[in-house]
Amino acid sequence: MNTVYLATVLSWSALVFGLGAATVLSVLAWLKPRPVVLWFATGALGIAVVAAASAPDVVPPGLGALVGGLGLAVAVFGGGPAATTALNLAMGGDVAPGLHGGILVPARQVPGDAQSVAPGARREVLRGGLTIGVLERVATAGSIIAGFPEGLAIVVAVKGVGRFTELDAAEARERFIIGTFASLIWACAAGLAVHLAIR
């Protein structure tokens, strides 16, 4: 048997297995968050990245689209649990969740209006994080897969500008930075596995 052919079969088998396992585990972690499931998904994604880096330049027919689809699924579904796990490790559960997916922080006092906020009032910030996170990860993984890493700067800039007015509370800033970095790193890893494989 040809050595190049054997290397191709082994590399692509490991890549498809790694991305397939990472996809299944990421969806499970998305549906029923458990850190242990995410750790296994991380290992499977690591296997996929290593296999993609060692894969020969020849893409077997039909596998490019499969790998691309699996990579995007891993990026979208695994990034949310990755961000949640990172936030729990860094901050614990010390911030109250809001009704619309955000967090509750002390309400702001309007300068010059002593009666504008009741004592102990809270407001919800960082609403819509689930939807924003999905869009962020699709854009991030898509940029990496397309070989346009500069797209990451656009994603971060748009997200930062969109959330700027909500980042006056320390809790919101910390959660924004930690959650965004965890989500972006996960999506970059998934996109990298695909980019290396179909380069």
PDB file of N, CA and C in Angstrom, residues 57-150:
ATOM      1  N   ASP A  57      -2.146  17.619   1.286  1.00  0.00           N
ATOM      2  CA  ASP A  57      -2.850  18.704   0.609  1.00  0.00           C
ATOM      3  C   ASP A  57      -4.009  18.231  -0.268  1.00  0.00           C
ATOM      4  N   VAL A  58      -4.100  16.949  -0.518  1.00  0.00           N
ATOM      5  CA  VAL A  58      -5.163  16.424  -1.374  1.00  0.00           C
ATOM      6  C   VAL A  58      -6.429  16.230  -0.546  1.00  0.00           C
ATOM      7  N   VAL A  59      -7.527  16.877  -0.964  1.00  0.00           N
ATOM      8  CA  VAL A  59      -8.811  16.730  -0.272  1.00  0.00           C
ATOM      9  C   VAL A  59      -9.605  15.636  -0.975  1.00  0.00           C
ATOM     10  N   PRO A  60      -9.905  14.533  -0.276  1.00  0.00           N
ATOM     11  CA  PRO A  60     -10.708  13.482  -0.900  1.00  0.00           C
ATOM     12  C   PRO A  60     -12.071  14.026  -1.347  1.00  0.00           C
ATOM     13  N   PRO A  61     -12.593  13.517  -2.456  1.00  0.00           N
ATOM     14  CA  PRO A  61     -13.870  14.020  -2.990  1.00  0.00           C
ATOM     15  C   PRO A  61     -14.992  13.940  -1.951  1.00  0.00           C
ATOM     16  N   GLY A  62     -15.717  15.042  -1.807  1.00  0.00           N
ATOM     17  CA  GLY A  62     -16.876  15.082  -0.912  1.00  0.00           C
ATOM     18  C   GLY A  62     -16.561  15.377   0.538  1.00  0.00           C
ATOM     19  N   LEU A  63     -15.300  15.218   0.940  1.00  0.00           N
ATOM     20  CA  LEU A  63     -14.981  15.416   2.358  1.00  0.00           C
ATOM     21  C   LEU A  63     -14.795  16.884   2.727  1.00  0.00           C
ATOM     22  N   GLY A  64     -14.489  17.722   1.760  1.00  0.00           N
ATOM     23  CA  GLY A  64     -14.316  19.145   2.055  1.00  0.00           C
ATOM     24  C   GLY A  64     -15.588  19.764   2.607  1.00  0.00           C
ATOM     25  N   ALA A  65     -16.718  19.484   1.949  1.00  0.00           N
ATOM     26  CA  ALA A  65     -18.006  20.026   2.397  1.00  0.00           C
ATOM     27  C   ALA A  65     -18.408  19.445   3.748  1.00  0.00           C
ATOM     28  N   LEU A  66     -18.162  18.141   3.939  1.00  0.00           N
ATOM     29  CA  LEU A  66     -18.490  17.507   5.223  1.00  0.00           C
ATOM     30  C   LEU A  66     -17.687  18.123   6.355  1.00  0.00           C
ATOM     31  N   VAL A  67     -16.392  18.275   6.147  1.00  0.00           N
ATOM     32  CA  VAL A  67     -15.523  18.858   7.171  1.00  0.00           C
ATOM     33  C   VAL A  67     -15.923  20.308   7.446  1.00  0.00           C
ATOM     34  N   GLY A  68     -16.254  21.054   6.395  1.00  0.00           N
ATOM     35  CA  GLY A  68     -16.693  22.433   6.573  1.00  0.00           C
ATOM     36  C   GLY A  68     -17.966  22.526   7.399  1.00  0.00           C
ATOM     37  N   GLY A  69     -18.933  21.679   7.111  1.00  0.00           N
ATOM     38  CA  GLY A  69     -20.184  21.672   7.871  1.00  0.00           C
ATOM     39  C   GLY A  69     -19.985  21.278   9.323  1.00  0.00           C
ATOM     40  N   LEU A  70     -19.168  20.243   9.534  1.00  0.00           N
ATOM     41  CA  LEU A  70     -18.894  19.826  10.915  1.00  0.00           C
ATOM     42  C   LEU A  70     -18.146  20.916  11.682  1.00  0.00           C
ATOM     43  N   GLY A  71     -17.190  21.559  11.014  1.00  0.00           N
ATOM     44  CA  GLY A  71     -16.437  22.622  11.669  1.00  0.00           C
ATOM     45  C   GLY A  71     -17.324  23.778  12.098  1.00  0.00           C
ATOM     46  N   LEU A  72     -18.233  24.189  11.230  1.00  0.00           N
ATOM     47  CA  LEU A  72     -19.165  25.268  11.591  1.00  0.00           C
ATOM     48  C   LEU A  72     -20.089  24.849  12.730  1.00  0.00           C
ATOM     49  N   ALA A  73     -20.554  23.598  12.697  1.00  0.00           N
ATOM     50  CA  ALA A  73     -21.427  23.117  13.776  1.00  0.00           C
ATOM     51  C   ALA A  73     -20.687  23.113  15.111  1.00  0.00           C
ATOM     52  N   VAL A  74     -19.437  22.663  15.106  1.00  0.00           N
ATOM     53  CA  VAL A  74     -18.638  22.667  16.337  1.00  0.00           C
ATOM     54  C   VAL A  74     -18.461  24.098  16.835  1.00  0.00           C
ATOM     55  N   ALA A  75     -18.160  25.017  15.919  1.00  0.00           N
ATOM     56  CA  ALA A  75     -17.953  26.415  16.307  1.00  0.00           C
ATOM     57  C   ALA A  75     -19.204  27.000  16.941  1.00  0.00           C
ATOM     58  N   VAL A  76     -20.350  26.780  16.320  1.00  0.00           N
ATOM     59  CA  VAL A  76     -21.595  27.391  16.792  1.00  0.00           C
ATOM     60  C   VAL A  76     -22.055  26.770  18.106  1.00  0.00           C
ATOM     61  N   PHE A  77     -22.114  25.441  18.163  1.00  0.00           N
ATOM     62  CA  PHE A  77     -22.682  24.795  19.342  1.00  0.00           C
ATOM     63  C   PHE A  77     -21.710  24.709  20.514  1.00  0.00           C
ATOM     64  N   GLY A  78     -20.419  24.587  20.250  1.00  0.00           N
ATOM     65  CA  GLY A  78     -19.466  24.447  21.348  1.00  0.00           C
ATOM     66  C   GLY A  78     -19.040  25.750  21.974  1.00  0.00           C
ATOM     67  N   GLY A  79     -19.153  26.858  21.242  1.00  0.00           N
ATOM     68  CA  GLY A  79     -18.701  28.139  21.764  1.00  0.00           C
ATOM     69  C   GLY A  79     -19.498  28.643  22.947  1.00  0.00           C
ATOM     70  N   GLY A  80     -20.801  28.406  22.936  1.00  0.00           N
ATOM     71  CA  GLY A  80     -21.645  28.831  24.064  1.00  0.00           C
ATOM     72  C   GLY A  80     -21.263  28.120  25.359  1.00  0.00           C
ATOM     73  N   PRO A  81     -21.212  26.783  25.348  1.00  0.00           N
ATOM     74  CA  PRO A  81     -20.770  26.083  26.554  1.00  0.00           C
ATOM     75  C   PRO A  81     -19.338  26.432  26.957  1.00  0.00           C
ATOM     76  N   ALA A  82     -18.472  26.707  25.970  1.00  0.00           N
ATOM     77  CA  ALA A  82     -17.096  27.106  26.301  1.00  0.00           C
ATOM     78  C   ALA A  82     -17.096  28.427  27.053  1.00  0.00           C
ATOM     79  N   ALA A  83     -17.890  29.379  26.580  1.00  0.00           N
ATOM     80  CA  ALA A  83     -17.979  30.677  27.255  1.00  0.00           C
ATOM     81  C   ALA A  83     -18.577  30.525  28.650  1.00  0.00           C
ATOM     82  N   THR A  84     -19.622  29.731  28.770  1.00  0.00           N
ATOM     83  CA  THR A  84     -20.264  29.518  30.072  1.00  0.00           C
ATOM     84  C   THR A  84     -19.302  28.857  31.050  1.00  0.00           C
ATOM     85  N   THR A  85     -18.575  27.852  30.585  1.00  0.00           N
ATOM     86  CA  THR A  85     -17.608  27.164  31.448  1.00  0.00           C
ATOM     87  C   THR A  85     -16.500  28.109  31.881  1.00  0.00           C
ATOM     88  N   ALA A  86     -15.991  28.908  30.945  1.00  0.00           N
ATOM     89  CA  ALA A  86     -14.940  29.873  31.297  1.00  0.00           C
ATOM     90  C   ALA A  86     -15.453  30.883  32.313  1.00  0.00           C
ATOM     91  N   LEU A  87     -16.670  31.357  32.135  1.00  0.00           N
ATOM     92  CA  LEU A  87     -17.244  32.323  33.082  1.00  0.00           C
ATOM     93  C   LEU A  87     -17.430  31.701  34.462  1.00  0.00           C
ATOM     94  N   ASN A  88     -17.895  30.459  34.504  1.00  0.00           N
ATOM     95  CA  ASN A  88     -18.070  29.789  35.798  1.00  0.00           C
ATOM     96  C   ASN A  88     -16.737  29.548  36.500  1.00  0.00           C
ATOM     97  N   LEU A  89     -15.717  29.191  35.733  1.00  0.00           N
ATOM     98  CA  LEU A  89     -14.395  28.993  36.323  1.00  0.00           C
ATOM     99  C   LEU A  89     -13.819  30.309  36.844  1.00  0.00           C
ATOM    100  N   ALA A  90     -14.027  31.381  36.101  1.00  0.00           N
ATOM    101  CA  ALA A  90     -13.436  32.666  36.472  1.00  0.00           C
ATOM    102  C   ALA A  90     -14.232  33.406  37.537  1.00  0.00           C
ATOM    103  N   MET A  91     -15.560  33.319  37.459  1.00  0.00           N
ATOM    104  CA  MET A  91     -16.383  34.168  38.308  1.00  0.00           C
ATOM    105  C   MET A  91     -17.339  33.422  39.216  1.00  0.00           C
ATOM    106  N   GLY A  92     -17.537  32.146  38.983  1.00  0.00           N
ATOM    107  CA  GLY A  92     -18.526  31.426  39.769  1.00  0.00           C
ATOM    108  C   GLY A  92     -19.925  31.882  39.396  1.00  0.00           C
ATOM    109  N   GLY A  93     -20.879  31.593  40.232  1.00  0.00           N
ATOM    110  CA  GLY A  93     -22.263  31.981  39.966  1.00  0.00           C
ATOM    111  C   GLY A  93     -22.687  33.183  40.764  1.00  0.00           C
ATOM    112  N   ASP A  94     -21.814  34.181  40.881  1.00  0.00           N
ATOM    113  CA  ASP A  94     -22.107  35.315  41.751  1.00  0.00           C
ATOM    114  C   ASP A  94     -22.912  36.428  41.101  1.00  0.00           C
ATOM    115  N   VAL A  95     -23.299  36.294  39.830  1.00  0.00           N
ATOM    116  CA  VAL A  95     -24.082  37.317  39.150  1.00  0.00           C
ATOM    117  C   VAL A  95     -25.456  36.736  38.842  1.00  0.00           C
ATOM    118  N   ALA A  96     -26.490  37.488  39.194  1.00  0.00           N
ATOM    119  CA  ALA A  96     -27.863  37.026  38.976  1.00  0.00           C
ATOM    120  C   ALA A  96     -28.222  37.112  37.498  1.00  0.00           C
ATOM    121  N   PRO A  97     -28.816  36.037  36.945  1.00  0.00           N
ATOM    122  CA  PRO A  97     -29.224  36.091  35.539  1.00  0.00           C
ATOM    123  C   PRO A  97     -30.485  36.931  35.369  1.00  0.00           C
ATOM    124  N   GLY A  98     -30.613  37.569  34.212  1.00  0.00           N
ATOM    125  CA  GLY A  98     -31.808  38.342  33.895  1.00  0.00           C
ATOM    126  C   GLY A  98     -32.827  37.485  33.167  1.00  0.00           C
ATOM    127  N   LEU A  99     -33.976  38.068  32.879  1.00  0.00           N
ATOM    128  CA  LEU A  99     -35.045  37.337  32.201  1.00  0.00           C
ATOM    129  C   LEU A  99     -34.792  37.151  30.709  1.00  0.00           C
ATOM    130  N   HIS A 100     -33.916  37.966  30.130  1.00  0.00           N
ATOM    131  CA  HIS A 100     -33.712  37.953  28.687  1.00  0.00           C
ATOM    132  C   HIS A 100     -32.305  37.515  28.305  1.00  0.00           C
ATOM    133  N   GLY A 101     -31.685  36.664  29.114  1.00  0.00           N
ATOM    134  CA  GLY A 101     -30.375  36.127  28.797  1.00  0.00           C
ATOM    135  C   GLY A 101     -29.202  36.977  29.248  1.00  0.00           C
ATOM    136  N   GLY A 102     -29.472  38.113  29.863  1.00  0.00           N
ATOM    137  CA  GLY A 102     -28.397  38.977  30.342  1.00  0.00           C
ATOM    138  C   GLY A 102     -28.097  38.726  31.806  1.00  0.00           C
ATOM    139  N   ILE A 103     -27.475  39.712  32.439  1.00  0.00           N
ATOM    140  CA  ILE A 103     -27.198  39.645  33.873  1.00  0.00           C
ATOM    141  C   ILE A 103     -27.755  40.892  34.544  1.00  0.00           C
ATOM    142  N   LEU A 104     -28.036  40.781  35.832  1.00  0.00           N
ATOM    143  CA  LEU A 104     -28.560  41.913  36.584  1.00  0.00           C
ATOM    144  C   LEU A 104     -27.421  42.618  37.301  1.00  0.00           C
ATOM    145  N   VAL A 105     -27.360  43.939  37.117  1.00  0.00           N
ATOM    146  CA  VAL A 105     -26.353  44.775  37.773  1.00  0.00           C
ATOM    147  C   VAL A 105     -27.084  45.933  38.437  1.00  0.00           C
ATOM    148  N   PRO A 106     -26.444  46.613  39.389  1.00  0.00           N
ATOM    149  CA  PRO A 106     -27.102  47.764  40.017  1.00  0.00           C
ATOM    150  C   PRO A 106     -27.488  48.814  38.968  1.00  0.00           C
ATOM    151  N   ALA A 107     -28.684  49.382  39.128  1.00  0.00           N
ATOM    152  CA  ALA A 107     -29.150  50.401  38.194  1.00  0.00           C
ATOM    153  C   ALA A 107     -28.307  51.665  38.314  1.00  0.00           C
ATOM    154  N   ARG A 108     -28.152  52.374  37.220  1.00  0.00           N
ATOM    155  CA  ARG A 108     -27.358  53.604  37.180  1.00  0.00           C
ATOM    156  C   ARG A 108     -28.149  54.773  37.736  1.00  0.00           C
ATOM    157  N   GLN A 109     -27.458  55.609  38.443  1.00  0.00           N
ATOM    158  CA  GLN A 109     -28.028  56.863  38.916  1.00  0.00           C
ATOM    159  C   GLN A 109     -27.812  57.920  37.847  1.00  0.00           C
ATOM    160  N   VAL A 110     -28.859  58.634  37.467  1.00  0.00           N
ATOM    161  CA  VAL A 110     -28.727  59.700  36.487  1.00  0.00           C
ATOM    162  C   VAL A 110     -28.142  60.919  37.194  1.00  0.00           C
ATOM    163  N   PRO A 111     -27.044  61.486  36.680  1.00  0.00           N
ATOM    164  CA  PRO A 111     -26.443  62.653  37.328  1.00  0.00           C
ATOM    165  C   PRO A 111     -27.447  63.804  37.467  1.00  0.00           C
ATOM    166  N   GLY A 112     -27.514  64.390  38.663  1.00  0.00           N
ATOM    167  CA  GLY A 112     -28.396  65.517  38.922  1.00  0.00           C
ATOM    168  C   GLY A 112     -29.818  65.129  39.273  1.00  0.00           C
ATOM    169  N   ASP A 113     -30.137  63.814  39.323  1.00  0.00           N
ATOM    170  CA  ASP A 113     -31.495  63.373  39.648  1.00  0.00           C
ATOM    171  C   ASP A 113     -31.417  62.353  40.772  1.00  0.00           C
ATOM    172  N   ALA A 114     -31.549  62.840  41.993  1.00  0.00           N
ATOM    173  CA  ALA A 114     -31.408  61.974  43.165  1.00  0.00           C
ATOM    174  C   ALA A 114     -32.527  60.948  43.270  1.00  0.00           C
ATOM    175  N   GLN A 115     -33.666  61.181  42.642  1.00  0.00           N
ATOM    176  CA  GLN A 115     -34.818  60.276  42.760  1.00  0.00           C
ATOM    177  C   GLN A 115     -34.968  59.332  41.565  1.00  0.00           C
ATOM    178  N   SER A 116     -34.013  59.306  40.655  1.00  0.00           N
ATOM    179  CA  SER A 116     -34.184  58.543  39.424  1.00  0.00           C
ATOM    180  C   SER A 116     -34.106  57.032  39.609  1.00  0.00           C
ATOM    181  N   VAL A 117     -33.441  56.564  40.655  1.00  0.00           N
ATOM    182  CA  VAL A 117     -33.278  55.128  40.862  1.00  0.00           C
ATOM    183  C   VAL A 117     -33.639  54.778  42.300  1.00  0.00           C
ATOM    184  N   ALA A 118     -34.507  53.779  42.444  1.00  0.00           N
ATOM    185  CA  ALA A 118     -34.868  53.324  43.783  1.00  0.00           C
ATOM    186  C   ALA A 118     -33.696  52.570  44.395  1.00  0.00           C
ATOM    187  N   PRO A 119     -33.535  52.643  45.714  1.00  0.00           N
ATOM    188  CA  PRO A 119     -32.446  51.905  46.368  1.00  0.00           C
ATOM    189  C   PRO A 119     -32.560  50.405  46.088  1.00  0.00           C
ATOM    190  N   GLY A 120     -31.450  49.794  45.733  1.00  0.00           N
ATOM    191  CA  GLY A 120     -31.417  48.353  45.456  1.00  0.00           C
ATOM    192  C   GLY A 120     -31.950  47.971  44.088  1.00  0.00           C
ATOM    193  N   ALA A 121     -32.295  48.948  43.251  1.00  0.00           N
ATOM    194  CA  ALA A 121     -32.819  48.642  41.910  1.00  0.00           C
ATOM    195  C   ALA A 121     -31.724  48.016  41.046  1.00  0.00           C
ATOM    196  N   ARG A 122     -32.152  47.124  40.174  1.00  0.00           N
ATOM    197  CA  ARG A 122     -31.211  46.448  39.294  1.00  0.00           C
ATOM    198  C   ARG A 122     -31.711  46.568  37.863  1.00  0.00           C
ATOM    199  N   ARG A 123     -30.773  46.464  36.926  1.00  0.00           N
ATOM    200  CA  ARG A 123     -31.117  46.495  35.506  1.00  0.00           C
ATOM    201  C   ARG A 123     -30.404  45.347  34.808  1.00  0.00           C
ATOM    202  N   GLU A 124     -30.974  44.931  33.697  1.00  0.00           N
ATOM    203  CA  GLU A 124     -30.388  43.825  32.945  1.00  0.00           C
ATOM    204  C   GLU A 124     -29.510  44.368  31.823  1.00  0.00           C
ATOM    205  N   VAL A 125     -28.288  43.855  31.753  1.00  0.00           N
ATOM    206  CA  VAL A 125     -27.363  44.217  30.679  1.00  0.00           C
ATOM    207  C   VAL A 125     -26.905  42.938  29.975  1.00  0.00           C
ATOM    208  N   LEU A 126     -26.282  43.113  28.830  1.00  0.00           N
ATOM    209  CA  LEU A 126     -25.777  42.004  28.004  1.00  0.00           C
ATOM    210  C   LEU A 126     -26.900  41.065  27.570  1.00  0.00           C
ATOM    211  N   ARG A 127     -28.049  41.657  27.265  1.00  0.00           N
ATOM    212  CA  ARG A 127     -29.181  40.870  26.776  1.00  0.00           C
ATOM    213  C   ARG A 127     -28.879  40.349  25.380  1.00  0.00           C
ATOM    214  N   GLY A 128     -29.533  39.265  25.023  1.00  0.00           N
ATOM    215  CA  GLY A 128     -29.383  38.714  23.680  1.00  0.00           C
ATOM    216  C   GLY A 128     -28.045  38.061  23.422  1.00  0.00           C
ATOM    217  N   GLY A 129     -27.334  37.714  24.490  1.00  0.00           N
ATOM    218  CA  GLY A 129     -25.998  37.139  24.336  1.00  0.00           C
ATOM    219  C   GLY A 129     -25.979  35.836  23.562  1.00  0.00           C
ATOM    220  N   LEU A 130     -27.018  35.034  23.671  1.00  0.00           N
ATOM    221  CA  LEU A 130     -27.076  33.750  22.968  1.00  0.00           C
ATOM    222  C   LEU A 130     -27.066  33.966  21.454  1.00  0.00           C
ATOM    223  N   THR A 131     -27.934  34.842  20.980  1.00  0.00           N
ATOM    224  CA  THR A 131     -28.019  35.113  19.549  1.00  0.00           C
ATOM    225  C   THR A 131     -26.758  35.798  19.037  1.00  0.00           C
ATOM    226  N   ILE A 132     -26.281  36.779  19.791  1.00  0.00           N
ATOM    227  CA  ILE A 132     -25.059  37.479  19.395  1.00  0.00           C
ATOM    228  C   ILE A 132     -23.885  36.507  19.349  1.00  0.00           C
ATOM    229  N   GLY A 133     -23.811  35.602  20.327  1.00  0.00           N
ATOM    230  CA  GLY A 133     -22.731  34.617  20.361  1.00  0.00           C
ATOM    231  C   GLY A 133     -22.739  33.694  19.160  1.00  0.00           C
ATOM    232  N   VAL A 134     -23.923  33.243  18.757  1.00  0.00           N
ATOM    233  CA  VAL A 134     -24.026  32.369  17.583  1.00  0.00           C
ATOM    234  C   VAL A 134     -23.539  33.103  16.333  1.00  0.00           C
ATOM    235  N   LEU A 135     -24.007  34.332  16.153  1.00  0.00           N
ATOM    236  CA  LEU A 135     -23.591  35.117  14.984  1.00  0.00           C
ATOM    237  C   LEU A 135     -22.089  35.387  15.007  1.00  0.00           C
ATOM    238  N   GLU A 136     -21.578  35.698  16.189  1.00  0.00           N
ATOM    239  CA  GLU A 136     -20.141  35.953  16.358  1.00  0.00           C
ATOM    240  C   GLU A 136     -19.313  34.732  15.965  1.00  0.00           C
ATOM    241  N   ARG A 137     -19.749  33.557  16.387  1.00  0.00           N
ATOM    242  CA  ARG A 137     -18.987  32.339  16.088  1.00  0.00           C
ATOM    243  C   ARG A 137     -19.086  31.938  14.620  1.00  0.00           C
ATOM    244  N   VAL A 138     -20.241  32.145  13.997  1.00  0.00           N
ATOM    245  CA  VAL A 138     -20.365  31.867  12.566  1.00  0.00           C
ATOM    246  C   VAL A 138     -19.423  32.781  11.785  1.00  0.00           C
ATOM    247  N   ALA A 139     -19.418  34.074  12.132  1.00  0.00           N
ATOM    248  CA  ALA A 139     -18.545  35.027  11.436  1.00  0.00           C
ATOM    249  C   ALA A 139     -17.073  34.712  11.680  1.00  0.00           C
ATOM    250  N   THR A 140     -16.741  34.331  12.909  1.00  0.00           N
ATOM    251  CA  THR A 140     -15.346  34.034  13.246  1.00  0.00           C
ATOM    252  C   THR A 140     -14.858  32.785  12.511  1.00  0.00           C
ATOM    253  N   ALA A 141     -15.610  31.692  12.638  1.00  0.00           N
ATOM    254  CA  ALA A 141     -15.206  30.451  11.973  1.00  0.00           C
ATOM    255  C   ALA A 141     -15.195  30.637  10.458  1.00  0.00           C
ATOM    256  N   GLY A 142     -16.182  31.346   9.935  1.00  0.00           N
ATOM    257  CA  GLY A 142     -16.225  31.597   8.498  1.00  0.00           C
ATOM    258  C   GLY A 142     -15.018  32.389   8.013  1.00  0.00           C
ATOM    259  N   SER A 143     -14.595  33.375   8.804  1.00  0.00           N
ATOM    260  CA  SER A 143     -13.414  34.171   8.442  1.00  0.00           C
ATOM    261  C   SER A 143     -12.158  33.311   8.411  1.00  0.00           C
ATOM    262  N   ILE A 144     -12.013  32.454   9.402  1.00  0.00           N
ATOM    263  CA  ILE A 144     -10.827  31.583   9.472  1.00  0.00           C
ATOM    264  C   ILE A 144     -10.847  30.571   8.327  1.00  0.00           C
ATOM    265  N   ILE A 145     -11.998  29.962   8.095  1.00  0.00           N
ATOM    266  CA  ILE A 145     -12.105  28.969   7.021  1.00  0.00           C
ATOM    267  C   ILE A 145     -11.793  29.602   5.667  1.00  0.00           C
ATOM    268  N   ALA A 146     -12.267  30.827   5.463  1.00  0.00           N
ATOM    269  CA  ALA A 146     -12.061  31.516   4.190  1.00  0.00           C
ATOM    270  C   ALA A 146     -10.646  32.065   4.039  1.00  0.00           C
ATOM    271  N   GLY A 147      -9.839  31.944   5.085  1.00  0.00           N
ATOM    272  CA  GLY A 147      -8.480  32.471   5.020  1.00  0.00           C
ATOM    273  C   GLY A 147      -8.433  33.982   5.154  1.00  0.00           C
ATOM    274  N   PHE A 148      -9.400  34.544   5.870  1.00  0.00           N
ATOM    275  CA  PHE A 148      -9.481  35.990   6.086  1.00  0.00           C
ATOM    276  C   PHE A 148      -9.482  36.276   7.585  1.00  0.00           C
ATOM    277  N   PRO A 149      -8.347  36.040   8.263  1.00  0.00           N
ATOM    278  CA  PRO A 149      -8.315  36.233   9.721  1.00  0.00           C
ATOM    279  C   PRO A 149      -8.544  37.684  10.133  1.00  0.00           C
ATOM    280  N   GLU A 150      -8.384  38.619   9.201  1.00  0.00           N
ATOM    281  CA  GLU A 150      -8.650  40.018   9.509  1.00  0.00           C
ATOM    282  C   GLU A 150     -10.118  40.234   9.879  1.00  0.00           C
TER     283      GLU A 150
END
